[in-house]
Coordinates of C-alpha atoms in Angstrom, one line a residue:
X1 CA -35.8 -1.9 -37.0
X2 CA -34.6 -2.6 -33.4
X3 CA -32.0 -0.1 -32.1
X4 CA -30.2 0.4 -28.9
X5 CA -28.6 3.3 -27.1
X6 CA -26.9 3.4 -23.6
X7 CA -28.3 3.7 -20.2
X8 CA -26.6 5.7 -17.6
X9 CA -16.1 1.3 -11.2
X10 CA -17.9 -1.4 -9.6
X11 CA -17.1 -4.2 -7.3
X12 CA -15.8 -7.7 -7.6
X13 CA -18.8 -10.1 -7.9
X14 CA -17.3 -12.8 -5.9
X15 CA -17.2 -10.6 -2.8
X16 CA -18.4 -7.1 -3.6
X17 CA -18.1 -6.0 0.1
X18 CA -14.5 -7.2 0.3
X19 CA -13.6 -5.5 -2.9
X20 CA -15.1 -2.2 -1.7
X21 CA -13.1 -2.3 1.5
X22 CA -9.9 -3.0 -0.5
X23 CA -10.7 -0.1 -2.7
X24 CA -11.2 2.2 0.3
X25 CA -7.8 1.1 1.8
X26 CA -6.0 1.5 -1.5
X27 CA -7.6 4.8 -2.6
X28 CA -8.3 6.3 0.8
X29 CA -12.0 6.2 0.0
X30 CA -11.6 8.9 -2.7
X31 CA -12.6 8.2 -6.3
X32 CA -12.7 10.8 -8.9
X33 CA -16.2 12.2 -9.3
X34 CA -18.2 11.7 -12.4
X35 CA -21.2 13.9 -13.4
X36 CA -23.4 11.2 -12.1
X37 CA -21.5 11.3 -8.7
X38 CA -22.1 15.0 -8.5
X39 CA -25.8 14.6 -9.3
X40 CA -26.2 11.9 -6.6
X41 CA -24.4 14.1 -4.1
X42 CA -26.7 17.1 -4.8
X43 CA -29.6 14.7 -4.4
X44 CA -28.4 13.6 -1.0
X45 CA -27.9 17.2 0.1
X46 CA -31.5 17.9 -0.7
X47 CA -32.8 15.2 1.6
X48 CA -34.4 16.2 5.0
X49 CA -32.2 15.7 8.0
X50 CA -34.2 12.7 9.2
X51 CA -33.7 10.8 5.9
X52 CA -32.6 7.2 6.1
X53 CA -29.8 8.1 3.8
X54 CA -27.9 10.7 5.8
X55 CA -24.3 11.4 5.0
X56 CA -21.5 10.8 7.4
X57 CA -20.8 8.3 10.2
X58 CA -24.3 8.6 11.7
X59 CA -26.0 6.8 8.8
X60 CA -28.5 4.4 10.1
X61 CA -32.2 3.4 9.9
X62 CA -33.1 5.9 12.7
X63 CA -31.6 8.2 15.2
X64 CA -30.2 6.5 18.3
X65 CA -29.4 3.3 16.5
X66 CA -25.7 4.0 16.2
X67 CA -25.1 3.5 19.9
X68 CA -27.0 0.2 19.8
X69 CA -25.0 -1.3 16.9
X70 CA -21.9 -2.4 18.8
X71 CA -24.1 -4.2 21.3
X72 CA -26.1 -5.9 18.6
X73 CA -22.9 -6.8 16.8
X74 CA -21.5 -8.5 19.9
X75 CA -24.8 -10.4 20.4
X76 CA -24.8 -11.6 16.8
X77 CA -21.3 -12.9 17.1
X78 CA -22.0 -14.6 20.4
X79 CA -25.1 -16.4 19.1
X80 CA -22.9 -18.0 16.4
X81 CA -20.9 -19.6 19.2
X82 CA -17.2 -20.3 19.1
X83 CA -17.5 -21.8 15.6
X84 CA -16.1 -18.6 14.0
X85 CA -15.6 -19.0 10.2
X86 CA -16.9 -22.6 10.4
X87 CA -20.2 -21.4 11.9
X88 CA -20.6 -18.9 9.1
X89 CA -19.8 -21.6 6.6
X90 CA -22.5 -23.8 8.0
X91 CA -25.1 -21.0 7.9
X92 CA -24.2 -20.2 4.3
X93 CA -24.4 -23.8 3.3
X94 CA -27.8 -24.2 4.8
X95 CA -29.0 -21.1 2.8
X96 CA -27.4 -22.5 -0.4
X97 CA -29.1 -25.8 0.0
X98 CA -32.6 -24.4 0.1
X99 CA -34.6 -26.2 -2.7
X100 CA -34.8 -24.1 -5.9
X101 CA -38.6 -23.7 -5.7
X102 CA -38.2 -22.0 -2.3
X103 CA -35.3 -19.7 -3.1
X104 CA -35.4 -16.0 -3.3
X105 CA -32.9 -14.0 -5.5
X106 CA -30.6 -13.8 -2.5
X107 CA -30.7 -17.6 -2.0
X108 CA -29.8 -18.0 -5.7
X109 CA -26.8 -15.7 -5.4
X110 CA -25.5 -17.6 -2.3
X111 CA -26.0 -21.0 -4.0
X112 CA -24.0 -19.7 -7.0
X113 CA -20.9 -18.8 -5.0
X114 CA -21.1 -19.9 -1.4
X115 CA -17.4 -19.0 -0.8
X116 CA -18.1 -15.4 -1.8
X117 CA -21.1 -15.4 0.4
X118 CA -19.0 -16.6 3.4
X119 CA -16.6 -13.7 2.9
X120 CA -19.4 -11.2 2.5
X121 CA -21.1 -12.6 5.7
X122 CA -17.9 -12.3 7.6
X123 CA -17.2 -8.8 6.3
X124 CA -20.7 -7.7 7.3
X125 CA -20.3 -9.0 10.8
X126 CA -17.0 -7.3 11.1
X127 CA -18.3 -3.9 9.9
X128 CA -21.8 -4.1 11.4
X129 CA -21.1 -1.2 13.7
X130 CA -20.0 1.0 10.8
X131 CA -23.0 1.8 8.6
X132 CA -21.1 4.6 6.9
X133 CA -18.9 1.8 5.4
X134 CA -21.7 -0.7 4.8
X135 CA -24.1 1.5 3.0
X136 CA -21.8 2.5 0.1
X137 CA -20.7 -1.1 -0.2
X138 CA -24.4 -2.3 -0.5
X139 CA -24.9 0.5 -3.0
X140 CA -23.0 -1.7 -5.4
X141 CA -25.6 -4.5 -5.4
X142 CA -28.7 -2.6 -4.2
X143 CA -30.0 -1.5 -7.6
X144 CA -29.6 -5.1 -9.0
X145 CA -31.4 -6.6 -6.0
X146 CA -34.2 -4.0 -6.3
X147 CA -34.6 -4.8 -10.0
X148 CA -34.6 -8.5 -9.4
X149 CA -36.9 -8.6 -6.4
X150 CA -39.4 -5.9 -7.4
X151 CA -41.1 -3.9 -4.6
X152 CA -39.3 -4.6 -1.3
X153 CA -41.0 -6.8 1.1
X154 CA -41.9 -10.4 0.4
X155 CA -38.5 -11.7 -0.8
X156 CA -36.6 -9.9 2.0
X157 CA -39.0 -11.3 4.6
X158 CA -38.6 -14.8 3.2
X159 CA -34.8 -14.6 3.2
X160 CA -34.7 -13.0 6.6
X161 CA -36.7 -15.9 8.1
X162 CA -34.5 -18.4 6.3
X163 CA -31.4 -16.7 7.7
X164 CA -32.9 -16.8 11.2
X165 CA -33.6 -20.5 10.8
X166 CA -30.1 -21.3 9.4
X167 CA -28.4 -19.5 12.3
X168 CA -30.7 -21.1 14.9
X169 CA -29.9 -24.6 13.5
X170 CA -26.2 -23.8 13.3
X171 CA -26.0 -22.4 16.9
X172 CA -28.1 -25.2 18.3
X173 CA -26.0 -27.8 16.6
X174 CA -22.8 -26.2 17.7
X175 CA -24.0 -25.9 21.3
X176 CA -25.2 -29.5 21.8
X177 CA -22.5 -31.1 19.7
X178 CA -19.5 -29.3 21.4
X179 CA -20.2 -29.9 25.0
X180 CA -23.0 -32.5 25.3
X181 CA -26.4 -31.2 26.1
X182 CA -27.1 -29.4 29.4
X183 CA -23.6 -29.8 30.6
X184 CA -22.3 -28.2 27.5
X185 CA -24.7 -25.3 27.9
X186 CA -23.4 -24.6 31.3
X187 CA -19.8 -24.8 30.2
X188 CA -20.5 -22.7 27.2
X189 CA -22.3 -20.1 29.3
X190 CA -19.3 -19.8 31.6
X191 CA -16.9 -19.5 28.7
X192 CA -18.9 -17.4 26.3
X193 CA -20.7 -14.8 28.3
X194 CA -24.4 -14.2 28.6
X195 CA -25.4 -15.6 25.3
X196 CA -23.1 -18.6 25.6
X197 CA -22.2 -21.0 22.8
X198 CA -24.7 -23.7 23.5
X199 CA -28.4 -23.5 22.7
X200 CA -30.6 -20.8 21.4
X201 CA -32.7 -18.1 23.1
X202 CA -35.5 -15.8 22.3
X203 CA -33.0 -12.9 22.8
X204 CA -30.8 -14.5 20.1
X205 CA -33.7 -14.6 17.7
X206 CA -34.6 -11.0 18.4
X207 CA -31.0 -10.0 17.8
X208 CA -31.0 -11.6 14.3
X209 CA -34.3 -10.1 13.5
X210 CA -32.9 -6.7 14.4
X211 CA -29.8 -7.4 12.5
X212 CA -31.7 -8.2 9.3
X213 CA -33.8 -5.1 9.8
X214 CA -30.7 -3.0 9.8
X215 CA -29.2 -4.8 6.7
X216 CA -32.5 -4.3 4.7
X217 CA -32.5 -0.6 5.8
X218 CA -28.9 -0.2 4.7
X219 CA -29.6 -1.9 1.4
X220 CA -32.4 0.5 0.7
X221 CA -30.1 3.4 1.7
X222 CA -27.5 2.1 -0.8
X223 CA -30.1 1.9 -3.5
X224 CA -31.0 5.5 -2.8
X225 CA -27.4 6.6 -3.2
X226 CA -27.8 5.4 -6.8
X227 CA -31.1 7.3 -7.2
X228 CA -31.8 8.2 -10.8
X229 CA -29.5 5.5 -12.3
X230 CA -30.8 2.5 -14.1
X231 CA -30.3 -0.8 -12.2
X232 CA -26.9 -2.2 -12.6
X233 CA -25.2 -5.5 -11.7
X234 CA -21.6 -5.7 -10.4
X235 CA -19.4 -8.3 -12.0
X236 CA -15.8 -9.4 -12.5
X237 CA -13.9 -10.6 -15.6
X238 CA -13.2 -14.3 -15.4
X239 CA -11.6 -14.6 -18.9
X240 CA -10.4 -12.0 -21.5
X241 CA -9.8 -13.5 -24.9
X242 CA -8.2 -11.0 -27.3
X243 CA -9.4 -12.5 -30.7
X244 CA -8.3 -9.6 -32.9
X245 CA -6.6 -6.3 -32.5
X246 CA -10.0 -4.7 -32.2
X247 CA -12.1 -7.5 -30.7
X248 CA -12.1 -9.2 -27.3
X249 CA -14.5 -11.8 -25.9
X250 CA -15.0 -11.3 -22.1
X251 CA -16.4 -13.9 -19.8
X252 CA -18.0 -12.0 -16.9
X253 CA -19.5 -13.4 -13.7
X254 CA -22.1 -11.4 -11.7
X255 CA -22.7 -11.9 -8.0
X256 CA -26.5 -11.6 -8.6
X257 CA -28.4 -13.3 -11.4
X258 CA -28.3 -11.2 -14.5
X259 CA -31.5 -11.7 -16.5
X260 CA -31.2 -11.7 -20.3
X261 CA -32.4 -13.5 -23.4
X262 CA -30.5 -14.9 -26.4
X263 CA -30.2 -12.1 -29.0
X264 CA -29.9 -9.3 -26.4
X265 CA -27.0 -7.0 -25.6
X266 CA -25.5 -6.0 -22.2
X267 CA -24.8 -2.3 -21.4
X268 CA -21.3 -2.4 -20.0
X269 CA -19.2 0.1 -18.0
X270 CA -15.5 0.0 -18.4
X271 CA -14.0 0.5 -14.9
X272 CA -11.1 2.4 -16.3
X273 CA -13.5 5.0 -17.8
X274 CA -16.2 5.4 -15.0
X275 CA -19.6 6.5 -16.3
X276 CA -18.9 5.4 -19.9
X277 CA -21.5 2.7 -20.8
X278 CA -21.3 0.8 -24.0
X279 CA -23.8 -1.7 -25.7
X280 CA -22.1 -5.0 -26.3
X281 CA -23.5 -8.2 -27.8
X282 CA -24.0 -11.3 -25.6
X283 CA -22.6 -14.3 -27.3
X284 CA -24.3 -17.2 -25.6
X285 CA -27.9 -18.0 -24.4
X286 CA -28.4 -18.0 -20.6
X287 CA -26.8 -21.0 -18.9
X288 CA -28.0 -20.4 -15.3
X289 CA -24.4 -20.1 -13.9
X290 CA -24.2 -16.2 -13.7
X291 CA -21.6 -16.3 -16.5
X292 CA -22.0 -14.0 -19.5
X293 CA -20.0 -14.1 -22.8
X294 CA -19.6 -10.5 -24.0
X295 CA -18.2 -9.5 -27.4
X296 CA -16.6 -6.0 -27.5
X297 CA -15.2 -4.2 -30.5
X298 CA -12.9 -1.2 -30.0
X299 CA -14.3 1.8 -31.8
X300 CA -11.6 4.2 -33.1
X301 CA -11.3 7.2 -30.8
X302 CA -13.4 5.7 -28.1
X303 CA -11.5 5.2 -24.9
X304 CA -14.1 3.0 -23.2
X305 CA -14.3 0.2 -25.9
X306 CA -10.6 0.5 -26.5
X307 CA -10.0 -0.1 -22.8
X308 CA -12.4 -3.1 -22.7
X309 CA -10.5 -4.7 -25.5
X310 CA -6.9 -3.7 -24.9
X311 CA -6.5 -2.8 -21.2
X312 CA -9.0 -5.1 -19.3
X313 CA -7.6 -8.1 -17.5
X314 CA -8.9 -11.1 -15.6
X315 CA -10.1 -10.0 -12.2
X316 CA -11.1 -6.5 -13.2
X317 CA -14.5 -5.3 -12.1
X318 CA -17.3 -4.3 -14.5
X319 CA -20.8 -3.1 -14.1
X320 CA -23.7 -4.1 -16.3
X321 CA -27.0 -2.3 -16.9
X322 CA -30.1 -4.3 -17.7
X323 CA -29.9 -6.3 -20.9
X324 CA -31.8 -4.8 -23.9
X325 CA -33.2 -5.8 -27.2
X326 CA -35.9 -8.0 -28.7
X327 CA -34.1 -9.6 -31.6
X328 CA -35.4 -13.2 -32.1
X329 CA -35.7 -15.8 -34.9
X330 CA -39.4 -16.2 -34.9
X331 CA -41.3 -19.4 -35.2
X332 CA -42.0 -19.1 -38.9
X333 CA -43.6 -19.9 -42.1
X334 CA -43.1 -22.8 -44.4
X335 CA -40.2 -20.9 -46.0
X336 CA -36.5 -21.1 -45.2
X337 CA -34.4 -18.6 -43.3
X338 CA -31.8 -16.2 -44.5
X339 CA -29.4 -14.6 -41.9
X340 CA -26.9 -11.9 -42.9
X341 CA -24.5 -10.6 -40.3
X342 CA -21.7 -8.0 -40.5
X343 CA -18.5 -8.6 -38.6
X344 CA -19.0 -8.6 -34.7
X345 CA -22.7 -8.4 -35.2
X346 CA -22.8 -12.1 -35.9
X347 CA -22.7 -12.5 -32.1
X348 CA -26.5 -12.3 -31.4
X349 CA -27.1 -14.7 -34.3
X350 CA -24.7 -17.3 -32.6
X351 CA -26.6 -16.8 -29.3
X352 CA -30.0 -17.4 -31.0
X353 CA -29.0 -20.6 -32.8
X354 CA -29.2 -23.0 -29.8
X355 CA -32.7 -21.7 -29.1
X356 CA -33.7 -22.2 -32.7
X357 CA -32.3 -25.8 -32.6
X358 CA -33.8 -26.5 -29.2
X359 CA -37.4 -25.9 -30.3
X360 CA -36.9 -28.4 -33.2
X361 CA -37.2 -25.9 -36.0
X362 CA -36.3 -27.8 -39.1
X363 CA -36.3 -25.0 -41.6
X364 CA -33.3 -24.6 -43.9
X365 CA -31.1 -21.8 -42.6
X366 CA -28.4 -19.9 -44.6
X367 CA -26.1 -17.8 -42.5
X368 CA -23.8 -15.3 -44.3
X369 CA -21.1 -13.7 -42.1
X370 CA -19.3 -10.9 -43.8
X371 CA -15.9 -9.6 -42.7
X372 CA -13.1 -7.4 -44.2
X373 CA -10.3 -10.0 -44.3
X374 CA -10.0 -13.7 -43.7
X375 CA -8.3 -13.1 -40.4
X376 CA -11.4 -11.3 -39.1
X377 CA -13.4 -14.5 -38.8
X378 CA -12.6 -14.6 -35.1
X379 CA -15.6 -16.7 -33.9
X380 CA -16.1 -19.0 -36.9
X381 CA -15.5 -22.3 -35.1
X382 CA -18.0 -21.5 -32.4
X383 CA -20.5 -20.2 -34.9
X384 CA -20.3 -23.5 -36.9
X385 CA -20.7 -25.5 -33.7
X386 CA -23.9 -23.7 -32.9
X387 CA -25.1 -24.1 -36.5
X388 CA -24.4 -27.8 -36.4
X389 CA -27.0 -28.3 -33.7
X390 CA -29.7 -27.0 -36.2
X391 CA -31.4 -29.4 -38.6
X392 CA -30.4 -27.7 -41.8
X393 CA -28.1 -24.7 -41.1
X394 CA -25.1 -23.7 -43.3
X395 CA -22.5 -21.0 -42.5
X396 CA -21.2 -19.0 -45.5
X397 CA -18.2 -16.8 -44.5
X398 CA -17.8 -13.8 -46.9
X399 CA -14.4 -12.0 -47.1
X400 CA -14.4 -8.6 -48.7
X401 CA -10.6 -8.0 -49.3
X402 CA -7.6 -10.1 -49.9
X403 CA -7.3 -13.9 -50.1
X404 CA -10.7 -15.5 -49.3
X405 CA -10.2 -19.2 -50.1
X406 CA -11.9 -21.4 -49.0
X407 CA -14.6 -18.8 -48.4
X408 CA -16.8 -16.6 -50.5
X409 CA -15.2 -13.4 -51.8
X410 CA -16.6 -9.9 -52.4
X411 CA -19.0 -7.3 -50.9
X412 CA -21.4 -9.0 -48.4
X413 CA -24.6 -7.5 -49.9
X414 CA -23.7 -8.4 -53.4
X415 CA -22.6 -11.9 -52.6
X416 CA -25.9 -12.5 -50.8
X417 CA -28.2 -11.3 -53.6
X418 CA -26.2 -13.1 -56.2
X419 CA -26.1 -16.3 -54.2
X420 CA -29.8 -17.2 -54.6
X421 CA -33.4 -16.2 -54.7
X422 CA -34.7 -15.1 -51.3
X423 CA -38.3 -14.1 -51.9
X424 CA -39.7 -17.1 -49.9
X425 CA -37.3 -16.7 -47.0
X426 CA -37.7 -15.0 -43.6
X427 CA -34.7 -12.6 -43.5
X428 CA -32.7 -11.5 -40.5
X429 CA -30.0 -8.7 -40.7
X430 CA -27.5 -7.8 -38.1
X431 CA -24.9 -5.1 -38.4
X432 CA -24.1 -1.4 -38.4
X433 CA -27.0 1.0 -39.5
X434 CA -25.3 1.6 -42.8
X435 CA -24.7 -2.1 -43.6
X436 CA -28.2 -3.1 -42.5
X437 CA -29.7 -0.3 -44.6
X438 CA -27.8 -1.3 -47.8
X439 CA -28.6 -4.9 -47.3
X440 CA -32.3 -4.3 -46.8
X441 CA -32.6 -2.0 -49.8
X442 CA -30.9 -4.6 -52.1
X443 CA -33.2 -7.4 -50.9
X444 CA -36.3 -5.2 -51.4
X445 CA -35.0 -4.5 -55.0
X446 CA -34.9 -8.3 -55.5
X447 CA -38.6 -8.5 -54.6
X448 CA -38.2 -9.7 -51.0
X449 CA -41.2 -8.4 -49.1
X450 CA -40.3 -5.7 -46.5
X451 CA -42.4 -7.3 -43.8
X452 CA -40.3 -10.5 -44.0
X453 CA -37.1 -8.6 -43.2
X454 CA -36.1 -8.2 -39.5
X455 CA -33.1 -6.2 -38.5
X456 CA -31.0 -5.2 -35.5
X457 CA -28.2 -2.7 -35.1
X458 CA -26.4 -0.7 -32.5
X459 CA -26.9 3.1 -32.5
X460 CA -24.1 5.5 -31.6
X461 CA -24.6 7.4 -28.3
X462 CA -23.0 9.9 -26.0
X463 CA -20.1 8.5 -24.0
X464 CA -20.6 10.9 -21.1
X465 CA -24.3 11.4 -20.6
X466 CA -25.6 8.0 -21.5
X467 CA -28.4 9.7 -23.6
X468 CA -29.7 8.3 -26.8

């Protein structure tokens, strides 16, 4: 049986750096410390004084760099010419237009939301001489970048070269287009200082190589600030659909690609309860747009899930740990398929159905979805739409209490075992540990082979420590 427990606020995915700055202005840079914050602080205090992750305003890749940063910042700005925001926009568009087969993770993030990348680029230039501000901001995306890129090196090098090429092309185009060749270069040099606004020099190239070196160093510093935590992705709530008093469906966008498979669950932190991570089902297969449909059920007495359902709004930040789980509908035998899901645990089943249909599996599928009352069938229309894509799939809603028409009525396990004979079926169960256990035992009593039964459930875990 597959089970899941937790893994150990965040930034706005559309512009994580901008969101961080706003938070600093609004909160005076002071957030209440969680146990994880205190552990990270102790870890930083234990570092040697020449660490790349020193505390305080002298943070930087090495001693002596701090005085160089304002000069480098000025050079970077000058090399972009007088294009200002439009020059940044052209650089970002060039990076976003790199063919998919040549993209790094950073290219993909820019291509997903170029406008956010423009704002982030502008923020970085504005704060380039303030590494004590930049490092904590990059800490919000550093762990995800590290998880996506693997050992640092190749992808950073490729993106750094692409950035250099994009700035060179933008600066060159701006210089020759604005004033007309050599004459423009002379005029631009007089108006814009040593670097000018026309053309491109070796000194400009060296400045951008240095600039990228600093950014990579700060990114690694930011990752070290989160030392000991599992990788996380920053995101924002694009839609919050309250389907029931205790259930909400959140559409979350992440600023970096969030890798997951159909049937998995995300580990979500509620920004209103920092450090509280909860396993939540993902309701749709990956779509390649950095959007994730997350189904959350409020657990009585649990502030985190209650806040995600009842107190979360569009625009709120969230953080996600790496998706977990290996629940799949396997390529199967000649038999049919029985799927039994309890309440919100129908979500991974819905996410798996498009994959099942996409591979052309023509087995007969019976899906039983059990809920307490008829009003609890919060996702029935979507479930039926997904089932309709399969060759032979039927959804059977089962209502335990109150009026059930036009659906089946009674206890979910009893309705299933009374409905038909399942010994030749591949069986998939999804629900609470208790419900899955009862269903499994009843099927085995009806001579269903245990090795044909696959199950998934969510395991309770500690809200504060994130330990199984």
